[in-house]
Coordinates of C-alpha atoms and ligand atoms in Angstrom, one line a residue:
X244 CA 114.4 108.0 83.2
X245 CA 112.1 105.2 81.4
X246 CA 111.8 105.0 78.0
X247 CA 109.5 103.1 75.8
X248 CA 111.3 101.2 72.9
X249 CA 108.6 100.2 69.8
X250 CA 109.4 98.1 66.9
X251 CA 106.8 99.1 64.4
X252 CA 105.5 97.7 61.4
X253 CA 102.4 95.4 63.5
X254 CA 99.2 95.6 63.0
X255 CA 97.1 95.6 65.8
X256 CA 93.8 93.2 66.3
X257 CA 92.1 92.3 69.4
X258 CA 90.1 94.0 72.5
X259 CA 91.0 97.2 74.2
X260 CA 89.4 98.3 77.4
X261 CA 89.1 102.1 78.0
X262 CA 89.6 103.3 81.2
X263 CA 88.4 106.0 83.1
X264 CA 88.6 109.7 82.5
X265 CA 91.2 111.0 83.9
X266 CA 90.1 114.8 83.2
X267 CA 86.7 113.5 84.8
X268 CA 88.2 112.2 87.8
X269 CA 90.7 115.0 88.6
X270 CA 87.7 116.9 89.5
X271 CA 85.7 114.6 91.1
X272 CA 88.4 113.9 93.7
X273 CA 88.9 117.8 94.1
X274 CA 85.1 118.0 94.8
X275 CA 85.4 115.9 97.7
X276 CA 86.9 118.6 99.5
X277 CA 83.5 119.9 99.9
X278 CA 82.2 117.4 102.2
X279 CA 83.2 116.1 105.7
X280 CA 81.7 112.6 104.4
X281 CA 83.3 110.3 102.1
X282 CA 83.1 110.0 98.5
X283 CA 83.7 106.9 96.6
X284 CA 84.9 107.0 93.2
X285 CA 84.7 104.3 90.7
X286 CA 86.5 103.8 87.6
X287 CA 89.5 106.2 88.3
X288 CA 92.2 105.5 86.1
X289 CA 95.5 104.4 87.8
X290 CA 97.7 107.1 86.3
X291 CA 100.2 109.4 87.8
X292 CA 98.1 112.6 88.0
X293 CA 95.5 110.9 90.1
X294 CA 98.5 109.7 92.3
X295 CA 99.5 113.0 92.5
X296 CA 96.2 114.7 93.3
X297 CA 95.8 111.8 95.9
X298 CA 99.0 113.3 97.9
X299 CA 97.8 117.0 97.4
X300 CA 94.4 115.8 98.9
X301 CA 96.5 114.0 101.6
X302 CA 98.6 117.2 102.2
X303 CA 95.6 118.8 102.9
X304 CA 94.5 116.1 105.7
X305 CA 91.9 114.6 103.8
X306 CA 92.1 110.6 104.2
X307 CA 92.5 108.8 100.7
X308 CA 91.7 105.4 100.3
X309 CA 92.8 103.2 97.3
X310 CA 92.6 98.8 97.8
X311 CA 94.8 96.8 95.3
X312 CA 92.1 94.5 95.9
X313 CA 89.9 97.3 94.0
X314 CA 91.9 99.2 92.2
X315 CA 89.6 101.2 89.9
X316 CA 88.2 102.6 93.6
X317 CA 89.4 105.7 95.4
X318 CA 87.6 107.3 98.3
X319 CA 88.3 110.4 99.9
X320 CA 87.2 111.2 103.2
X321 CA 87.9 115.3 103.9
X322 CA 86.5 115.3 107.6
X323 CA 88.6 118.4 108.3
X324 CA 90.9 120.4 106.2
X325 CA 93.6 121.7 108.4
X326 CA 95.8 123.2 105.6
X327 CA 94.3 124.5 103.2
X328 CA 97.1 125.0 100.9
X329 CA 98.2 123.6 97.6
X330 CA 102.1 123.9 97.6
X331 CA 104.5 124.4 94.8
X332 CA 105.8 121.2 94.9
X333 CA 102.7 119.5 93.9
X334 CA 101.4 122.3 91.6
X335 CA 104.4 122.2 89.5
X336 CA 104.0 118.7 88.4
X337 CA 100.4 118.9 87.9
X338 CA 98.4 122.1 86.6
X339 CA 95.1 120.5 87.9
X340 CA 95.9 121.3 91.3
X341 CA 94.3 124.6 91.0
X342 CA 90.7 122.4 91.0
X343 CA 91.1 122.5 94.6
X344 CA 90.9 126.1 95.1
X345 CA 87.2 126.3 94.3
X346 CA 86.5 123.5 96.9
X347 CA 88.6 124.3 99.4
X348 CA 87.4 128.4 99.8
X349 CA 83.9 127.5 99.7
X350 CA 84.6 125.2 102.5
X351 CA 86.6 126.2 104.4
X352 CA 87.1 130.3 103.4
X353 CA 90.9 130.0 102.9
X354 CA 93.0 128.7 100.2
X355 CA 96.2 129.3 99.4
X356 CA 97.3 127.7 95.8
X357 CA 100.6 128.0 94.4
X358 CA 100.3 129.6 90.8
X359 CA 101.1 127.1 88.1
X360 CA 103.2 128.9 85.8
X361 CA 104.1 128.1 82.1
X362 CA 103.4 124.8 80.7
X363 CA 104.9 123.3 77.7
X364 CA 101.7 123.4 75.3
X365 CA 101.3 127.4 76.4
X366 CA 100.9 130.1 78.7
X367 CA 97.9 128.5 80.5
X368 CA 97.2 131.4 83.0
X369 CA 94.3 131.2 85.5
X370 CA 92.6 134.8 85.5
X371 CA 89.2 133.4 84.8
X372 CA 89.4 131.1 87.6
X373 CA 90.3 133.9 89.9
X374 CA 88.1 136.4 88.3
X375 CA 84.7 133.9 89.0
X376 CA 85.5 133.1 92.7
X377 CA 86.1 137.1 93.2
X378 CA 82.3 137.8 91.9
X379 CA 81.3 135.3 94.2
X380 CA 82.8 137.6 97.2
X381 CA 86.6 136.1 97.4
X382 CA 89.3 138.5 98.2
X383 CA 92.0 137.1 95.8
X384 CA 95.9 138.2 96.5
X385 CA 99.0 137.1 94.7
X386 CA 102.1 136.6 96.9
X387 CA 105.3 135.1 96.6
X388 CA 103.9 132.7 93.7
X389 CA 100.7 131.7 95.6
X390 CA 97.3 133.1 95.2
X391 CA 95.4 133.5 98.5
X392 CA 91.4 133.6 98.3
X393 CA 89.2 134.5 101.2
X394 CA 85.3 134.4 101.3
X395 CA 83.8 136.7 103.1
X396 CA 82.0 137.1 106.3
X397 CA 79.3 134.1 105.6
X398 CA 81.0 132.2 103.0
X399 CA 80.9 132.8 99.3
X400 CA 77.6 134.0 97.7
X401 CA 75.8 133.2 94.5
X402 CA 76.8 135.5 91.4
X403 CA 76.2 136.0 87.7
X404 CA 79.2 134.9 85.9
X405 CA 80.1 134.9 82.3
X406 CA 83.2 133.5 81.3
X407 CA 85.4 135.5 78.5
X408 CA 86.7 132.8 77.2
X409 CA 85.7 129.0 77.5
X410 CA 87.6 127.4 80.2
X411 CA 87.3 123.8 81.2
X412 CA 88.9 124.0 84.7
X413 CA 87.6 127.5 85.5
X414 CA 84.3 126.4 85.0
X415 CA 84.6 123.0 87.2
X416 CA 86.2 125.8 90.0
X417 CA 83.1 127.8 89.8
X418 CA 80.5 125.0 90.1
X419 CA 82.4 123.6 93.1
X420 CA 82.4 127.3 94.3
X421 CA 78.7 127.8 93.9
X422 CA 77.9 124.1 95.0
X423 CA 78.3 125.5 98.7
X424 CA 77.8 129.2 98.1
X425 CA 74.4 130.6 99.5
X426 CA 72.1 131.5 96.6
X427 CA 72.0 130.6 92.9
X428 CA 75.3 130.8 90.7
X429 CA 74.4 131.5 87.1
X430 CA 77.6 130.7 84.9
X431 CA 77.6 131.9 81.1
X432 CA 79.8 130.7 78.3
X433 CA 80.6 127.7 80.2
X434 CA 82.5 124.8 79.2
X435 CA 80.1 122.1 77.4
X436 CA 82.7 118.9 77.9
X437 CA 81.6 115.9 78.9
X438 CA 84.0 115.9 82.3
X439 CA 81.6 119.1 82.9
X440 CA 78.5 117.1 82.9
X441 CA 80.1 114.3 85.4
X442 CA 81.1 116.9 87.7
X443 CA 77.4 118.3 87.5
X444 CA 76.2 114.6 88.3
X445 CA 78.7 114.2 91.1
X446 CA 77.7 117.4 92.6
X447 CA 74.1 116.7 92.4
X448 CA 74.5 113.4 94.0
X449 CA 76.3 115.0 97.0
X450 CA 73.0 117.5 97.4
X451 CA 74.0 120.6 95.2
X452 CA 71.3 121.7 92.5
X453 CA 72.9 122.0 89.1
X454 CA 71.1 122.7 85.4
X455 CA 71.7 123.2 82.4
X456 CA 75.2 120.8 82.5
X457 CA 76.1 120.3 78.8
X458 CA 75.0 123.7 77.8
X459 CA 76.8 127.0 77.7
X460 CA 74.3 127.8 80.5
X461 CA 74.7 126.4 84.2
X462 CA 72.7 126.9 87.3
X463 CA 73.8 125.9 90.4
X464 CA 72.0 126.1 93.7
X465 CA 74.3 126.1 96.4
X466 CA 73.5 124.3 99.5
X467 CA 74.9 124.7 103.5
X468 CA 76.3 121.8 103.4
X469 CA 77.1 118.8 101.1
X470 CA 76.9 115.0 101.7
X471 CA 79.0 112.1 100.7
X472 CA 78.6 110.2 97.5
X473 CA 79.4 107.3 95.4
X474 CA 80.2 108.3 91.6
X475 CA 80.8 106.0 88.7
X476 CA 83.9 108.5 86.5
X477 CA 82.7 108.8 82.7
X478 CA 85.3 106.6 80.3
X479 CA 88.4 108.5 79.1
X480 CA 87.2 110.1 75.2
X481 CA 90.9 110.9 74.5
X482 CA 92.5 107.4 75.4
X483 CA 89.4 105.9 73.3
X484 CA 90.4 108.6 70.4
X485 CA 94.3 107.4 70.5
X486 CA 93.2 103.7 70.5
X487 CA 91.1 104.4 67.4
X488 CA 93.7 106.0 65.9
X489 CA 96.1 103.2 66.8
X490 CA 93.7 100.7 65.2
X491 CA 93.8 102.8 62.0
X492 CA 97.2 103.9 61.7
X493 CA 98.4 100.1 61.9
X494 CA 95.7 98.9 59.4
X495 CA 94.4 96.9 61.9
X496 CA 90.9 95.9 63.9
X497 CA 90.6 96.9 67.2
X498 CA 87.2 96.9 69.7
X499 CA 87.0 99.0 72.3
X500 CA 84.9 98.6 75.2
X501 CA 83.6 100.3 78.2
X502 CA 84.0 103.4 76.1
X503 CA 81.1 106.5 75.5
X504 CA 80.6 106.7 71.4
X505 CA 78.3 109.8 72.0
X506 CA 81.6 111.6 73.3
X507 CA 83.6 110.6 70.5
X508 CA 81.5 112.3 67.7
X509 CA 83.9 115.0 66.3
X510 CA 86.7 112.4 66.5
X511 CA 84.9 109.2 65.0
X512 CA 83.6 111.7 62.2
X513 CA 87.1 112.9 61.1
X514 CA 88.3 109.7 61.2
X515 CA 85.5 108.4 59.1
X516 CA 86.2 111.1 56.7
X517 CA 89.5 110.2 56.5
X518 CA 88.6 106.5 55.2
X519 CA 88.6 104.8 58.9
X520 CA 85.9 102.2 59.3
X521 CA 84.1 102.6 62.7
X522 CA 81.2 101.2 64.0
X523 CA 79.5 101.1 67.3
X524 CA 79.0 97.7 68.8
X525 CA 76.1 97.4 71.6
X526 CA 75.8 100.9 74.1
X527 CA 79.6 101.4 74.9
X528 CA 81.9 99.6 72.2
X529 CA 83.2 100.7 69.1
X530 CA 85.0 98.7 66.3
X531 CA 87.9 100.1 64.3
X532 CA 89.7 99.0 61.0
X533 CA 91.3 100.7 58.1
X534 CA 89.1 100.7 55.2
X535 CA 91.7 101.0 52.9
X536 CA 93.9 104.1 52.2
X537 CA 94.0 107.1 54.4
X538 CA 92.5 110.6 52.7
X539 CA 93.8 113.9 54.2
X540 CA 91.5 115.5 56.0
X541 CA 91.9 119.1 57.7
X542 CA 91.0 119.6 61.4
X543 CA 90.6 122.7 63.7
X544 CA 90.6 122.3 67.1
X545 CA 87.7 123.8 69.2
X546 CA 86.3 123.3 72.6
X547 CA 83.8 120.4 72.8
X548 CA 81.8 119.2 71.3
X549 CA 84.5 120.3 68.6
X550 CA 87.3 118.4 67.7
X551 CA 89.5 118.5 70.9
X552 CA 93.0 119.7 71.2
X553 CA 93.9 116.6 73.3
X554 CA 93.3 114.6 69.9
X555 CA 95.2 117.0 68.0
X556 CA 98.9 114.9 68.1
X557 CA 97.4 111.8 67.5
X558 CA 95.3 113.1 64.5
X559 CA 98.7 114.1 63.2
X560 CA 100.4 110.9 63.6
X561 CA 97.5 109.7 61.2
X562 CA 97.7 112.4 58.8
X563 CA 101.3 111.3 58.1
X564 CA 99.7 108.2 56.6
X565 CA 97.1 110.0 54.6
X566 CA 97.3 111.0 50.8
X567 CA 97.6 114.5 50.1
X568 CA 97.8 117.9 52.5
X569 CA 96.0 117.8 55.6
X570 CA 96.1 121.6 57.6
X571 CA 96.1 121.2 61.2
X572 CA 94.8 124.2 63.0
X573 CA 95.0 124.5 66.7
X574 CA 92.8 127.1 68.6
X575 CA 93.0 126.3 72.1
X576 CA 96.9 126.2 73.0
X577 CA 99.5 128.9 71.4
X578 CA 102.2 126.1 71.3
X579 CA 101.1 122.7 71.0
X580 CA 102.9 121.7 67.5
X581 CA 106.3 120.2 69.5
X582 CA 105.5 116.4 68.6
X583 CA 105.3 117.7 65.0
X584 CA 109.6 118.3 65.0
X585 CA 109.8 114.9 66.4
X586 CA 107.5 113.2 63.8
X587 CA 109.9 115.0 61.1
X588 CA 112.9 113.5 62.7
X589 CA 110.9 109.9 61.9
X590 CA 110.8 111.0 58.1
X591 CA 107.3 113.2 58.3
X592 CA 106.8 116.0 56.1
X593 CA 105.3 118.7 58.5
X594 CA 105.6 122.1 58.0
X595 CA 104.2 124.4 60.6
X596 CA 103.3 128.5 60.5
X597 CA 101.9 130.1 63.6
X598 CA 98.7 128.0 64.8
X599 CA 98.5 125.9 61.4
X600 CA 100.8 122.9 60.5
X601 CA 100.6 121.6 57.3
X602 CA 101.2 117.5 56.8
X603 CA 102.0 115.7 53.9
X604 CA 101.7 112.1 53.0
X605 CA 102.0 109.3 52.9
X606 CA 105.2 108.7 54.1
X607 CA 107.1 106.0 55.2
X608 CA 108.1 106.8 58.7
X609 CA 111.4 105.1 60.3
X610 CA 112.2 104.7 63.7
X611 CA 114.2 107.2 65.7
X612 CA 114.9 108.6 68.9
X613 CA 112.6 111.0 70.0
X614 CA 111.4 113.1 72.8
X615 CA 107.6 113.1 74.4
X616 CA 107.6 117.1 75.5
X617 CA 103.5 116.6 77.3
X618 CA 101.1 113.9 77.7
X619 CA 99.4 114.2 74.4
X620 CA 102.6 114.7 72.0
X621 CA 103.8 111.5 73.9
X622 CA 100.8 109.2 72.5
X623 CA 101.4 110.6 69.5
X624 CA 105.1 109.6 69.2
X625 CA 103.6 106.2 70.0
X626 CA 101.2 106.0 67.1
X627 CA 104.0 107.4 64.9
X628 CA 106.6 104.6 66.3
X629 CA 103.9 102.1 65.5
X630 CA 103.6 102.5 62.0
X631 CA 107.3 103.1 61.7
X632 CA 109.9 101.0 60.1
X633 CA 112.5 99.7 62.7
X634 CA 113.0 100.5 66.6
X635 CA 111.7 104.0 67.9
X636 CA 112.9 105.1 71.7
X637 CA 110.8 107.6 72.8
X638 CA 112.3 109.1 75.9
X639 CA 110.1 110.9 78.8
X640 CA 107.8 108.9 79.0
X641 CA 106.7 110.2 82.4
X642 CA 104.3 112.9 80.4
X643 CA 102.6 109.6 79.1
X644 CA 102.1 108.3 82.6
X645 CA 100.2 111.2 83.8
X646 CA 97.2 110.4 81.4
X647 CA 97.2 106.8 80.2
X648 CA 96.7 103.9 82.2
X649 CA 99.3 100.8 81.5
X650 CA 99.3 101.8 77.6
X651 CA 102.7 99.1 76.8
X652 CA 100.2 97.1 78.1
X653 CA 97.1 97.4 76.5
X654 CA 99.0 97.9 73.1
X655 CA 101.0 95.0 73.9
X656 CA 97.9 92.5 74.4
X657 CA 96.7 93.4 71.0
X658 CA 99.8 92.4 68.7
X659 CA 102.2 96.0 69.7
X660 CA 106.2 94.9 70.2
X661 CA 106.7 97.8 72.7
X662 CA 108.8 97.5 76.1
X663 CA 109.4 100.1 78.7
X664 CA 113.1 100.4 79.4
X665 CA 114.9 102.1 82.0
Ligands
EPZ55 C1 91.6 121.0 80.2 O1 92.9 122.1 80.8 C2 92.4 119.9 80.3 N1 92.5 119.4 81.5 C3 93.2 120.0 79.2 O2 93.9 118.4 79.3 C4 92.5 120.0 78.0 O3 93.5 120.1 76.9 C5 91.8 121.6 77.9 O4 91.1 121.8 79.4 C6 91.2 122.1 76.6 O5 90.2 120.9 76.9 C7 91.9 119.3 82.4 O6 90.7 119.1 82.6 C8 92.9 118.7 84.0 P1 91.4 125.7 79.5 P2 92.5 123.7 81.4 O7 90.9 126.6 80.7 O8 91.2 123.7 81.9 C9 92.7 129.8 78.3 C10 95.4 116.7 78.7 O9 96.0 116.3 78.2 N2 92.6 130.3 79.7 O10 89.6 125.1 79.0 O11 93.6 124.1 82.1 C11 93.7 128.9 78.0 O12 95.2 129.3 78.4 C12 95.1 118.5 79.0 O13 94.9 115.8 79.6 C13 93.1 131.5 80.2 O14 93.3 132.7 79.4 O15 92.3 124.4 79.8 C14 93.5 128.4 76.8 O16 94.0 128.6 75.8 C15 96.1 119.2 79.2 N3 92.6 132.3 81.4 C16 92.0 128.2 76.8 O17 91.8 129.0 77.9 C17 91.9 131.1 82.5 O18 91.9 131.3 83.6 C18 91.6 127.2 77.4 O19 92.2 126.5 78.3 C19 91.9 129.9 81.8 C20 91.9 129.2 80.7

């Protein structure tokens, strides 16, 4: 298994380009199942989950093309779908495989998708995805660990949906199903994440009518057929947030290019309260530097536009260096503090009670051997290691590779001493 070896204590300085958003590229790839025509996606990050989604679509006999000459492009052509199945072997490595459920049942009238099962950060059921499809007329059954969904004669029908709880991929599945359903679908209590708006843009280009993206009520008018499209994926706000913390925690100065500052407001506001100086430079660049001693500031994770759960672990790493006690409350997932124990092994003072973590700082972190437990936890350990004294070895970086594009190269280019070892 590959590991990262990081020698801490170096100030990061320079320019880093932010990649495309994994969590926008994944639903965009799934949406390509809705049409026999090619869907060309630009700004797709070269990360493991994208490779897994490509394999999944290929399993369904879609053509997935990437070219070394244009590494950020992926073209998908699902001319015919002869195998409307997402097998356990792929779903177990990537829960987002469930994003194929809505498009498959809408396009072919049938889908068989393995249930994802538990995950390191929480139970993460998909009951809300299934209820939405049922309301659109699909018959759902679960057997042998697989969900089978069948559209009624004449295909899925538009429906009035109301999610009991906000769900990002649940909203995306319902949107994609609605794009090929007959009539209008209204989704209440929809997720408002920028990735939802990005998917709406793509579906509109493909010929669906979508209104209200970015608000809690979405209205989608399905089309009998959707056509191909070319679409540029939005920048990755979580990678950008992680890099902002990297600049701040090392007392450095980084210029992040090709990001979308408007998607990062909750994070930049929190960091500013903590004493980090962040300046917008032009339309899509952010400059970060540490304006002196950091102050502890509480944070509570929320759905967008609140502070993202996907930034909670990285923020915790920063708070180990801030003066005072910060209370970090995780409201989205029930078990997303696994990184805390690893940070404690590096010298952090963190106590956990249920969904709250109290971080007391500043402490001098010291390098240690630590283990990554999920994607964002891995990133938080890299951040802690960048400021720790001596050498940190992070095991199981395959978690990190699922969602960060060449993180060691990006950090290495701005002064971090980081290497990938076998
Ligand atoms: C998306 O996961 C992201 N993944 C996650 O990114 C992110 O952490 C999460 O949204 C929250 O922002 C992708 O976009 C591919 P949810 P998703 O459904 O859609 C509960 C990363 O690191 N729920 O919004 O699976 C659920 O258990 C990750 O990139 C139900 O109860 O999350 C959770 O408590 C990991 N029933 C809450 O809702 C359902 O049917 C929100 O989850 C669905 C969800």
